[in-house]
Every structure is written in C-alpha cells, then in structure tokens.
PDB file of C-alpha atoms and ligand atoms in Angstrom:
ATOM      1  CA  MET A   1       0.031  -0.002   0.018  1.00 93.00           C
ATOM      2  CA  SER A   2       1.370   3.431  -0.984  1.00 98.00           C
ATOM      3  CA  THR A   3       1.622   6.184   1.649  1.00 98.00           C
ATOM      4  CA  VAL A   4       1.073   9.938   1.357  1.00 99.00           C
ATOM      5  CA  LEU A   5       1.626  12.674   3.917  1.00 99.00           C
ATOM      6  CA  VAL A   6      -0.441  15.824   3.353  1.00 98.00           C
ATOM      7  CA  THR A   7      -0.008  19.133   5.219  1.00 98.00           C
ATOM      8  CA  GLY A   8      -2.879  21.630   5.415  1.00 98.00           C
ATOM      9  CA  ALA A   9      -5.398  18.774   5.380  1.00 98.00           C
ATOM     10  CA  SER A  10      -8.221  20.546   7.256  1.00 98.00           C
ATOM     11  CA  ARG A  11      -9.968  22.105   4.228  1.00 98.00           C
ATOM     12  CA  GLY A  12      -9.636  23.125   0.576  1.00 98.00           C
ATOM     13  CA  ILE A  13      -7.085  21.320  -1.613  1.00 98.00           C
ATOM     14  CA  GLY A  14      -5.414  19.485   1.263  1.00 98.00           C
ATOM     15  CA  ALA A  15      -8.663  17.931   2.446  1.00 98.00           C
ATOM     16  CA  GLU A  16      -9.487  16.839  -1.072  1.00 98.00           C
ATOM     17  CA  PHE A  17      -6.088  15.188  -1.466  1.00 98.00           C
ATOM     18  CA  VAL A  18      -6.788  13.241   1.745  1.00 98.00           C
ATOM     19  CA  ARG A  19     -10.205  12.220   0.514  1.00 98.00           C
ATOM     20  CA  GLN A  20      -9.063  11.137  -2.927  1.00 98.00           C
ATOM     21  CA  TYR A  21      -5.892   9.238  -1.812  1.00 98.00           C
ATOM     22  CA  ALA A  22      -7.853   7.454   0.912  1.00 98.00           C
ATOM     23  CA  ALA A  23     -10.659   6.492  -1.470  1.00 97.00           C
ATOM     24  CA  ASP A  24      -7.985   5.125  -3.766  1.00 98.00           C
ATOM     25  CA  GLY A  25      -6.676   2.797  -1.093  1.00 97.00           C
ATOM     26  CA  TRP A  26      -3.612   4.805   0.032  1.00 98.00           C
ATOM     27  CA  ARG A  27      -2.378   5.065   3.610  1.00 98.00           C
ATOM     28  CA  VAL A  28      -2.707   8.742   4.471  1.00 98.00           C
ATOM     29  CA  HIS A  29      -0.997  10.829   7.122  1.00 98.00           C
ATOM     30  CA  ALA A  30      -3.166  13.976   7.334  1.00 98.00           C
ATOM     31  CA  LEU A  31      -1.543  16.938   9.070  1.00 98.00           C
ATOM     32  CA  ALA A  32      -3.766  19.832  10.186  1.00 98.00           C
ATOM     33  CA  ARG A  33      -3.368  22.679  12.710  1.00 98.00           C
ATOM     34  CA  ASP A  34      -6.597  21.895  14.501  1.00 97.00           C
ATOM     35  CA  PRO A  35      -8.013  18.642  13.126  1.00 97.00           C
ATOM     36  CA  ARG A  36     -10.881  18.578  15.642  1.00 95.00           C
ATOM     37  CA  ASN A  37     -12.361  21.568  13.960  1.00 96.00           C
ATOM     38  CA  SER A  38     -12.234  20.074  10.431  1.00 97.00           C
ATOM     39  CA  GLU A  39     -15.642  18.679   9.295  1.00 96.00           C
ATOM     40  CA  ARG A  40     -14.041  17.619   5.936  1.00 95.00           C
ATOM     41  CA  LEU A  41     -11.385  15.537   7.653  1.00 96.00           C
ATOM     42  CA  ALA A  42     -13.893  14.080  10.073  1.00 95.00           C
ATOM     43  CA  GLU A  43     -16.087  13.016   7.187  1.00 96.00           C
ATOM     44  CA  THR A  44     -13.273  11.301   5.279  1.00 96.00           C
ATOM     45  CA  GLN A  45     -12.136   9.665   8.509  1.00 94.00           C
ATOM     46  CA  ARG A  46     -15.603   8.215   9.084  1.00 95.00           C
ATOM     47  CA  THR A  47     -15.460   6.579   5.669  1.00 95.00           C
ATOM     48  CA  HIS A  48     -11.823   5.439   5.667  1.00 94.00           C
ATOM     49  CA  ARG A  49     -10.910   5.175   9.309  1.00 90.00           C
ATOM     50  CA  ASP A  50      -8.479   2.314   8.848  1.00 92.00           C
ATOM     51  CA  ARG A  51      -6.357   4.248   6.247  1.00 96.00           C
ATOM     52  CA  ILE A  52      -6.058   7.713   7.787  1.00 97.00           C
ATOM     53  CA  SER A  53      -3.867   8.936  10.630  1.00 97.00           C
ATOM     54  CA  VAL A  54      -4.537  12.468  11.678  1.00 97.00           C
ATOM     55  CA  HIS A  55      -1.753  14.584  13.302  1.00 98.00           C
ATOM     56  CA  ALA A  56      -2.218  18.041  14.815  1.00 98.00           C
ATOM     57  CA  ILE A  57       0.601  19.965  13.176  1.00 98.00           C
ATOM     58  CA  ASP A  58       1.127  23.670  12.571  1.00 98.00           C
ATOM     59  CA  VAL A  59       3.791  23.834   9.812  1.00 98.00           C
ATOM     60  CA  THR A  60       5.453  26.753  11.603  1.00 98.00           C
ATOM     61  CA  ASP A  61       6.061  24.506  14.684  1.00 98.00           C
ATOM     62  CA  HIS A  62       9.430  22.913  13.773  1.00 98.00           C
ATOM     63  CA  ALA A  63       9.723  21.015  17.008  1.00 98.00           C
ATOM     64  CA  ALA A  64       6.327  19.365  16.361  1.00 98.00           C
ATOM     65  CA  ILE A  65       7.359  18.443  12.841  1.00 99.00           C
ATOM     66  CA  ASP A  66      10.596  16.822  14.131  1.00 99.00           C
ATOM     67  CA  ALA A  67       8.618  14.951  16.806  1.00 98.00           C
ATOM     68  CA  LEU A  68       6.247  13.573  14.232  1.00 98.00           C
ATOM     69  CA  ALA A  69       9.098  12.558  11.969  1.00 98.00           C
ATOM     70  CA  SER A  70      10.618  10.655  14.924  1.00 98.00           C
ATOM     71  CA  GLU A  71       7.292   9.064  15.705  1.00 98.00           C
ATOM     72  CA  LEU A  72       6.955   7.895  12.126  1.00 98.00           C
ATOM     73  CA  ALA A  73      10.662   6.750  11.832  1.00 98.00           C
ATOM     74  CA  GLY A  74      10.806   3.600   9.684  1.00 97.00           C
ATOM     75  CA  THR A  75       7.559   4.483   7.805  1.00 98.00           C
ATOM     76  CA  PRO A  76       8.177   4.933   4.132  1.00 98.00           C
ATOM     77  CA  ILE A  77       6.358   7.920   2.626  1.00 98.00           C
ATOM     78  CA  ASP A  78       5.881   7.617  -1.137  1.00 99.00           C
ATOM     79  CA  VAL A  79       4.511  11.140  -1.671  1.00 99.00           C
ATOM     80  CA  LEU A  80       5.175  14.099   0.601  1.00 99.00           C
ATOM     81  CA  LEU A  81       2.699  16.797  -0.201  1.00 98.00           C
ATOM     82  CA  ASN A  82       3.211  20.323   1.083  1.00 99.00           C
ATOM     83  CA  VAL A  83      -0.231  21.958   0.673  1.00 99.00           C
ATOM     84  CA  ALA A  84      -0.599  24.301   3.700  1.00 99.00           C
ATOM     85  CA  GLY A  85      -0.520  27.883   2.664  1.00 98.00           C
ATOM     86  CA  VAL A  86      -1.727  31.364   3.363  1.00 98.00           C
ATOM     87  CA  LEU A  87      -2.467  34.239   1.048  1.00 98.00           C
ATOM     88  CA  VAL A  88      -1.765  37.843   2.085  1.00 94.00           C
ATOM     89  CA  ALA A  89      -1.890  40.313  -0.816  1.00 93.00           C
ATOM     90  CA  ASN A  90      -1.352  43.987   0.214  1.00 93.00           C
ATOM     91  CA  PRO A  91      -0.830  46.542  -2.507  1.00 96.00           C
ATOM     92  CA  PHE A  92       2.336  48.620  -2.838  1.00 98.00           C
ATOM     93  CA  GLY A  93       2.616  51.077   0.101  1.00 98.00           C
ATOM     94  CA  GLN A  94       0.448  48.959   2.451  1.00 98.00           C
ATOM     95  CA  SER A  95       2.764  46.063   3.261  1.00 98.00           C
ATOM     96  CA  ASP A  96       2.076  44.401   6.552  1.00 98.00           C
ATOM     97  CA  TYR A  97       5.507  42.967   7.400  1.00 98.00           C
ATOM     98  CA  ASP A  98       4.398  40.830  10.416  1.00 98.00           C
ATOM     99  CA  ARG A  99       1.757  39.115   8.217  1.00 98.00           C
ATOM    100  CA  TRP A 100       4.287  38.849   5.430  1.00 98.00           C
ATOM    101  CA  MET A 101       6.741  37.174   7.826  1.00 98.00           C
ATOM    102  CA  ASN A 102       4.021  34.653   8.797  1.00 98.00           C
ATOM    103  CA  SER A 103       3.474  33.954   5.112  1.00 98.00           C
ATOM    104  CA  ILE A 104       7.190  33.244   4.735  1.00 98.00           C
ATOM    105  CA  ARG A 105       7.041  30.884   7.730  1.00 98.00           C
ATOM    106  CA  VAL A 106       4.021  28.956   6.311  1.00 98.00           C
ATOM    107  CA  ASN A 107       4.608  29.012   2.533  1.00 98.00           C
ATOM    108  CA  LEU A 108       8.359  28.854   2.410  1.00 98.00           C
ATOM    109  CA  PHE A 109       9.906  27.561   5.638  1.00 99.00           C
ATOM    110  CA  GLY A 110       6.999  25.067   6.122  1.00 99.00           C
ATOM    111  CA  PRO A 111       7.670  23.075   2.910  1.00 99.00           C
ATOM    112  CA  MET A 112      11.470  23.286   3.544  1.00 99.00           C
ATOM    113  CA  LYS A 113      11.164  22.064   7.093  1.00 99.00           C
ATOM    114  CA  VAL A 114       8.733  19.269   6.322  1.00 99.00           C
ATOM    115  CA  ALA A 115      11.034  18.047   3.463  1.00 99.00           C
ATOM    116  CA  GLU A 116      14.109  18.139   5.699  1.00 99.00           C
ATOM    117  CA  ALA A 117      12.343  16.314   8.512  1.00 99.00           C
ATOM    118  CA  PHE A 118      10.833  13.588   6.311  1.00 99.00           C
ATOM    119  CA  VAL A 119      13.482  13.073   3.648  1.00 98.00           C
ATOM    120  CA  GLU A 120      14.563   9.682   5.081  1.00 98.00           C
ATOM    121  CA  HIS A 121      10.934   8.504   5.056  1.00 98.00           C
ATOM    122  CA  VAL A 122      10.634   9.517   1.379  1.00 99.00           C
ATOM    123  CA  ALA A 123      14.014   7.992   0.496  1.00 98.00           C
ATOM    124  CA  ALA A 124      12.920   4.690   1.963  1.00 98.00           C
ATOM    125  CA  SER A 125       9.726   4.523  -0.152  1.00 98.00           C
ATOM    126  CA  ASP A 126       9.110   3.120  -3.637  1.00 98.00           C
ATOM    127  CA  GLN A 127       7.895   6.331  -5.320  1.00 98.00           C
ATOM    128  CA  ARG A 128      10.119   8.982  -3.609  1.00 98.00           C
ATOM    129  CA  LYS A 129       8.335  12.174  -4.498  1.00 99.00           C
ATOM    130  CA  ILE A 130       8.215  15.593  -2.769  1.00 99.00           C
ATOM    131  CA  VAL A 131       5.528  17.911  -4.124  1.00 99.00           C
ATOM    132  CA  THR A 132       4.896  21.439  -2.972  1.00 99.00           C
ATOM    133  CA  LEU A 133       1.773  23.433  -3.887  1.00 98.00           C
ATOM    134  CA  THR A 134       2.934  26.679  -5.417  1.00 98.00           C
ATOM    135  CA  SER A 135       1.176  29.225  -7.566  1.00 98.00           C
ATOM    136  CA  VAL A 136       1.487  30.718 -10.980  1.00 98.00           C
ATOM    137  CA  LEU A 137       1.529  33.976  -9.029  1.00 98.00           C
ATOM    138  CA  GLY A 138       5.061  33.008  -7.991  1.00 98.00           C
ATOM    139  CA  SER A 139       6.160  33.066 -11.610  1.00 98.00           C
ATOM    140  CA  ILE A 140       8.395  36.040 -12.228  1.00 97.00           C
ATOM    141  CA  GLY A 141       8.348  35.520 -16.010  1.00 95.00           C
ATOM    142  CA  GLY A 142       4.516  35.283 -15.957  1.00 94.00           C
ATOM    143  CA  ASN A 143       3.896  38.351 -13.834  1.00 96.00           C
ATOM    144  CA  ALA A 144       1.977  40.728 -16.109  1.00 96.00           C
ATOM    145  CA  ALA A 145      -0.282  42.284 -13.355  1.00 97.00           C
ATOM    146  CA  GLY A 146       2.071  43.397 -10.546  1.00 97.00           C
ATOM    147  CA  GLY A 147       0.840  43.593  -6.937  1.00 97.00           C
ATOM    148  CA  MET A 148       0.593  40.732  -4.459  1.00 97.00           C
ATOM    149  CA  TYR A 149       4.181  41.285  -3.221  1.00 98.00           C
ATOM    150  CA  ASP A 150       3.796  39.134  -0.164  1.00 98.00           C
ATOM    151  CA  TYR A 151       2.156  36.066  -1.706  1.00 98.00           C
ATOM    152  CA  ARG A 152       4.182  36.203  -4.982  1.00 98.00           C
ATOM    153  CA  SER A 153       7.439  36.444  -3.156  1.00 98.00           C
ATOM    154  CA  THR A 154       6.744  33.458  -0.930  1.00 98.00           C
ATOM    155  CA  LYS A 155       5.775  31.293  -3.955  1.00 98.00           C
ATOM    156  CA  ALA A 156       8.669  32.471  -6.070  1.00 98.00           C
ATOM    157  CA  ALA A 157      10.923  31.532  -3.182  1.00 98.00           C
ATOM    158  CA  VAL A 158       9.330  28.121  -2.674  1.00 98.00           C
ATOM    159  CA  ASN A 159       9.834  27.474  -6.387  1.00 98.00           C
ATOM    160  CA  ALA A 160      13.535  28.197  -5.897  1.00 98.00           C
ATOM    161  CA  ILE A 161      13.859  25.710  -3.016  1.00 98.00           C
ATOM    162  CA  MET A 162      12.051  23.029  -4.866  1.00 98.00           C
ATOM    163  CA  LYS A 163      14.496  23.445  -7.769  1.00 98.00           C
ATOM    164  CA  SER A 164      17.453  23.101  -5.454  1.00 98.00           C
ATOM    165  CA  MET A 165      15.864  20.082  -3.778  1.00 98.00           C
ATOM    166  CA  SER A 166      15.426  18.429  -7.136  1.00 98.00           C
ATOM    167  CA  LEU A 167      19.156  18.750  -7.760  1.00 98.00           C
ATOM    168  CA  ASP A 168      20.313  17.836  -4.212  1.00 98.00           C
ATOM    169  CA  LEU A 169      18.081  14.805  -3.786  1.00 98.00           C
ATOM    170  CA  ALA A 170      18.395  13.355  -7.288  1.00 98.00           C
ATOM    171  CA  ARG A 171      21.215  11.071  -6.193  1.00 97.00           C
ATOM    172  CA  ARG A 172      18.854   9.499  -3.684  1.00 98.00           C
ATOM    173  CA  GLY A 173      16.261   8.895  -6.451  1.00 98.00           C
ATOM    174  CA  ILE A 174      13.894  11.565  -5.030  1.00 98.00           C
ATOM    175  CA  ILE A 175      11.761  13.689  -7.464  1.00 98.00           C
ATOM    176  CA  ALA A 176      10.923  17.183  -6.237  1.00 98.00           C
ATOM    177  CA  VAL A 177       8.484  19.518  -7.964  1.00 98.00           C
ATOM    178  CA  PRO A 178       6.395  22.633  -7.355  1.00 98.00           C
ATOM    179  CA  ILE A 179       2.863  22.271  -8.759  1.00 98.00           C
ATOM    180  CA  HIS A 180       0.312  25.079  -9.453  1.00 98.00           C
ATOM    181  CA  PRO A 181      -3.162  23.695  -8.720  1.00 99.00           C
ATOM    182  CA  GLY A 182      -5.058  26.110 -11.040  1.00 98.00           C
ATOM    183  CA  TRP A 183      -7.260  28.846  -9.699  1.00 98.00           C
ATOM    184  CA  VAL A 184      -9.387  26.712  -7.455  1.00 98.00           C
ATOM    185  CA  ARG A 185     -12.707  27.257  -5.702  1.00 98.00           C
ATOM    186  CA  THR A 186     -11.589  27.099  -2.037  1.00 98.00           C
ATOM    187  CA  ASP A 187     -11.588  29.620   0.788  1.00 98.00           C
ATOM    188  CA  MET A 188      -8.399  30.953  -0.690  1.00 98.00           C
ATOM    189  CA  GLY A 189      -9.384  30.875  -4.351  1.00 98.00           C
ATOM    190  CA  GLY A 190     -12.864  32.195  -3.731  1.00 98.00           C
ATOM    191  CA  SER A 191     -16.179  31.355  -5.354  1.00 98.00           C
ATOM    192  CA  ARG A 192     -15.371  32.932  -8.705  1.00 98.00           C
ATOM    193  CA  ALA A 193     -12.310  30.614  -9.269  1.00 98.00           C
ATOM    194  CA  GLU A 194     -12.148  28.640 -12.465  1.00 97.00           C
ATOM    195  CA  VAL A 195     -11.567  25.101 -11.261  1.00 98.00           C
ATOM    196  CA  ASP A 196     -13.420  22.993  -8.703  1.00 98.00           C
ATOM    197  CA  VAL A 197     -11.336  21.355  -6.065  1.00 98.00           C
ATOM    198  CA  ALA A 198     -11.970  17.784  -7.210  1.00 98.00           C
ATOM    199  CA  THR A 199     -10.816  18.532 -10.771  1.00 98.00           C
ATOM    200  CA  SER A 200      -7.718  20.249  -9.548  1.00 99.00           C
ATOM    201  CA  VAL A 201      -6.750  17.454  -7.194  1.00 99.00           C
ATOM    202  CA  THR A 202      -7.570  14.722  -9.749  1.00 98.00           C
ATOM    203  CA  GLY A 203      -5.336  16.571 -12.214  1.00 98.00           C
ATOM    204  CA  MET A 204      -2.415  16.929  -9.706  1.00 99.00           C
ATOM    205  CA  ARG A 205      -2.692  13.273  -8.723  1.00 98.00           C
ATOM    206  CA  ALA A 206      -2.387  12.239 -12.391  1.00 98.00           C
ATOM    207  CA  VAL A 207       0.664  14.529 -12.762  1.00 98.00           C
ATOM    208  CA  ILE A 208       2.243  13.104  -9.586  1.00 98.00           C
ATOM    209  CA  VAL A 209       1.671   9.479 -10.546  1.00 98.00           C
ATOM    210  CA  GLY A 210       3.334  10.062 -13.899  1.00 98.00           C
ATOM    211  CA  LEU A 211       6.302  12.090 -12.629  1.00 98.00           C
ATOM    212  CA  THR A 212       9.662  10.955 -14.044  1.00 97.00           C
ATOM    213  CA  PRO A 213      13.191  11.901 -12.883  1.00 97.00           C
ATOM    214  CA  ALA A 214      13.501  13.984 -16.032  1.00 97.00           C
ATOM    215  CA  GLN A 215      10.604  16.233 -14.785  1.00 97.00           C
ATOM    216  CA  SER A 216      12.152  16.762 -11.333  1.00 98.00           C
ATOM    217  CA  GLY A 217      12.680  20.451 -10.683  1.00 98.00           C
ATOM    218  CA  ARG A 218      10.226  21.665 -13.301  1.00 98.00           C
ATOM    219  CA  PHE A 219       7.388  24.032 -12.479  1.00 98.00           C
ATOM    220  CA  LEU A 220       4.214  22.184 -13.497  1.00 98.00           C
ATOM    221  CA  SER A 221       0.558  22.949 -13.592  1.00 98.00           C
ATOM    222  CA  TYR A 222      -2.266  20.632 -12.417  1.00 98.00           C
ATOM    223  CA  GLN A 223      -2.716  19.769 -16.112  1.00 98.00           C
ATOM    224  CA  GLY A 224       0.899  18.748 -16.548  1.00 97.00           C
ATOM    225  CA  SER A 225       2.076  21.677 -18.577  1.00 98.00           C
ATOM    226  CA  GLU A 226       5.349  23.464 -17.802  1.00 97.00           C
ATOM    227  CA  LEU A 227       5.164  26.983 -16.490  1.00 97.00           C
ATOM    228  CA  PRO A 228       7.688  29.820 -16.817  1.00 96.00           C
ATOM    229  CA  TRP A 229       9.786  30.573 -13.746  1.00 97.00           C
TER     230      TRP A 229
HETATM  231  N1  NAP B 301      -7.002  28.016  -4.321  1.00 56.88           N
HETATM  232  C1  NAP B 301      -6.266  28.491  -5.322  1.00 56.88           C
HETATM  233  O1  NAP B 301      -6.755  29.041  -6.265  1.00 56.88           O
HETATM  234  C2  NAP B 301      -4.809  28.310  -5.273  1.00 56.88           C
HETATM  235  C3  NAP B 301      -4.020  28.736  -6.350  1.00 56.88           C
HETATM  236  C4  NAP B 301      -2.647  28.593  -6.422  1.00 56.88           C
HETATM  237  C5  NAP B 301      -2.065  27.987  -5.316  1.00 56.88           C
HETATM  238  N2  NAP B 301      -2.748  27.600  -4.231  1.00 56.88           N
HETATM  239  C6  NAP B 301      -2.038  26.966  -3.104  1.00 56.88           C
HETATM  240  O2  NAP B 301      -2.606  25.670  -2.742  1.00 56.88           O
HETATM  241  C7  NAP B 301      -2.459  25.416  -1.365  1.00 56.88           C
HETATM  242  C8  NAP B 301      -3.808  25.148  -0.703  1.00 56.88           C
HETATM  243  O3  NAP B 301      -4.665  26.221  -0.968  1.00 56.88           O
HETATM  244  P1  NAP B 301      -6.257  26.185  -0.706  1.00 56.88           P
HETATM  245  O4  NAP B 301      -6.917  26.903  -1.773  1.00 56.88           O
HETATM  246  O5  NAP B 301      -6.686  24.829  -0.294  1.00 56.88           O
HETATM  247  O6  NAP B 301      -6.326  27.171   0.611  1.00 56.88           O
HETATM  248  P2  NAP B 301      -7.301  27.267   1.832  1.00 56.88           P
HETATM  249  O7  NAP B 301      -8.651  26.758   1.415  1.00 56.88           O
HETATM  250  O8  NAP B 301      -7.196  28.612   2.348  1.00 56.88           O
HETATM  251  O9  NAP B 301      -6.664  26.225   2.855  1.00 56.88           O
HETATM  252  C9  NAP B 301      -5.404  26.552   3.382  1.00 56.88           C
HETATM  253  C10 NAP B 301      -4.961  25.331   4.212  1.00 56.88           C
HETATM  254  O10 NAP B 301      -3.618  25.623   4.772  1.00 56.88           O
HETATM  255  C11 NAP B 301      -3.672  25.449   6.177  1.00 56.88           C
HETATM  256  N3  NAP B 301      -2.739  26.280   6.875  1.00 56.88           N
HETATM  257  C12 NAP B 301      -2.613  27.611   6.914  1.00 56.88           C
HETATM  258  N4  NAP B 301      -1.649  27.964   7.761  1.00 56.88           N
HETATM  259  C13 NAP B 301      -1.177  26.765   8.327  1.00 56.88           C
HETATM  260  C14 NAP B 301      -0.194  26.511   9.289  1.00 56.88           C
HETATM  261  N5  NAP B 301       0.534  27.478   9.892  1.00 56.88           N
HETATM  262  N6  NAP B 301      -0.002  25.206   9.617  1.00 56.88           N
HETATM  263  C15 NAP B 301      -0.677  24.201   9.014  1.00 56.88           C
HETATM  264  N7  NAP B 301      -1.671  24.492   8.111  1.00 56.88           N
HETATM  265  C16 NAP B 301      -1.876  25.718   7.771  1.00 56.88           C
HETATM  266  C17 NAP B 301      -5.098  25.689   6.547  1.00 56.88           C
HETATM  267  O11 NAP B 301      -5.379  25.213   7.824  1.00 56.88           O
HETATM  268  P3  NAP B 301      -6.504  25.867   8.823  1.00 56.88           P
HETATM  269  O12 NAP B 301      -7.815  25.321   8.457  1.00 56.88           O
HETATM  270  O13 NAP B 301      -6.025  25.442  10.171  1.00 56.88           O
HETATM  271  O14 NAP B 301      -6.451  27.352   8.644  1.00 56.88           O
HETATM  272  C18 NAP B 301      -5.896  25.032   5.390  1.00 56.88           C
HETATM  273  O15 NAP B 301      -5.971  23.676   5.595  1.00 56.88           O
HETATM  274  C19 NAP B 301      -1.775  26.730  -0.787  1.00 56.88           C
HETATM  275  O16 NAP B 301      -0.437  26.472  -0.653  1.00 56.88           O
HETATM  276  C20 NAP B 301      -2.050  27.787  -1.782  1.00 56.88           C
HETATM  277  O17 NAP B 301      -1.117  28.790  -1.801  1.00 56.88           O
HETATM  278  C21 NAP B 301      -4.076  27.744  -4.153  1.00 56.88           C
END
C-alpha cells in the first residue's frame, strides 16, 4: 500500500487530497493545525478510518514536525505533499511585514522544514516524491499584473527551494516539484475561481503518478504543462 503525507489537510485542496488518496486505497497521514475543527477531515475519517492517521501539526512549529518525523521513523512515505498555505496580498505602500513574515514561515519555511524532517521517510519509499503546492503567481516571467508582493514572493521563493531540492536529492532517487493547482474554488481561491477542487486534485494526482526523474525540478501545472519561472 502506498503512503502519502499531506499538510494543510483541514480544508480546501489538502482535504480533497486526503479524501481522494484514501478513497484510492492509500495510507494517508493527514496533518492539520486543528483537526478537531475540520468537518471535511472528520467526514473522510468516518469513511476510511483504517487508512487515515490524523496529526495536529502547525507547519510553523518545527519541534512538532521533528517529533512527528521521529514518531513515524521507519515508515516509508511515497509522496510528501506540502499543501498548507496562506495568502496575504497587500498593495504597494500597504505592506504588513508581520503578516508577510508569517506567510514566509508557512509558505516557504513550512515546505522546507517538512522536506528536511521527512526526507529519510521519502528516500525509504518506492515512489520517492516531494511535491509542493505553489502558484502561478510565484512566476516572475509570468507576472503581467504586478501587486501581491507578499504572496508572490513566498511562492517564487518556494519554487527556488524545490528546484534546489530536485538537484540535491536526485542522487537519492527523489523527485521534487512545485505544482500550481489552477485557480481553485476554495476559501483561498474564492467562489469565482475557475476550477473545482476535485478537478484540480484529480489533475495533480495524475501529474504526480506520472512524474519521471526527467521532470524533477520543473514548475508544473495541475494539467501537466510546464510554467515559466
Ligand atoms: N485556491 C487556489 O486558487 C490556489 C491557487 C494557487 C495555489 N494555491 C495553493 O494551494 C495550497 C492550498 O490552498 P487552498 O486553496 O486549499 O487554501 P485554503 O482553502 O485557504 O486552505 C489553506 C490550508 O492551509 C492550512 N494552513 C494555513 N496555515 C497553516 C499553518 N501554519 N500550519 C498548518 N496548516 C496551515 C489551513 O489550515 P487551517 O484550516 O488550520 O487554517 C488550510 O488547511 C496553498 O499552498 C495555496 O497557496 C491555491
């Protein structure tokens, strides 16, 4: 049985990853800040109780991440999915540096810390994939609208770390990619977004299952196309 670890599993894209992987027979480690308050997670647990382990983890809490990695020592993790994220988008002249720093902690340090803590679990698995949810808004080449300094900068930076990871971990057979999920109807994406969450996650799962070492370090969309850095 393949195993996936998902951060930000309480709602939105993370909760849908948990639902789809569990329904597909995977063993799922679902990490959420406050799992008791997640109706989505509770619903999936009711249906697939035997396959889901829920862990209360805030991705800014590095000690808790290390403790969970120790607790799961010896457990191979085929796919490590960094989904937790926050969106702060203040216009020029109105930057809120405290909130921006929190975005850096969640969107950038979070995926880095989770990857560093769980790399041995991934290396011990069959599939050996580390996937981080990024955004096309992190594309510098694709930025034609300006604004969103805080969110864009955290996603551009997480793209940079995923590229380095793909190079550093290649010798261990680990594939590392940043994936853009599309503009998705979640709390973050809003009700006017283009893609429903099930379609986005189905697309990303298809991309993930087909990932080859040659694709490691590429910036991909949920439909498998390559995006400009
Ligand atoms: N929706 C889109 O259109 C879109 C587009 C491009 C990229 N993305 C990216 O896709 C990912 C998921 O987005 P979404 O649309 O599902 O967002 P969402 O509906 O706002 O959900 C965000 C998730 O991140 C979790 N989270 C936030 N801070 C956290 C922390 N410190 N520790 C642990 N978990 C934390 C939230 O947990 P709580 O419930 O505890 O708050 C929630 O589970 C994000 O990385 C986002 O940047 C989304």
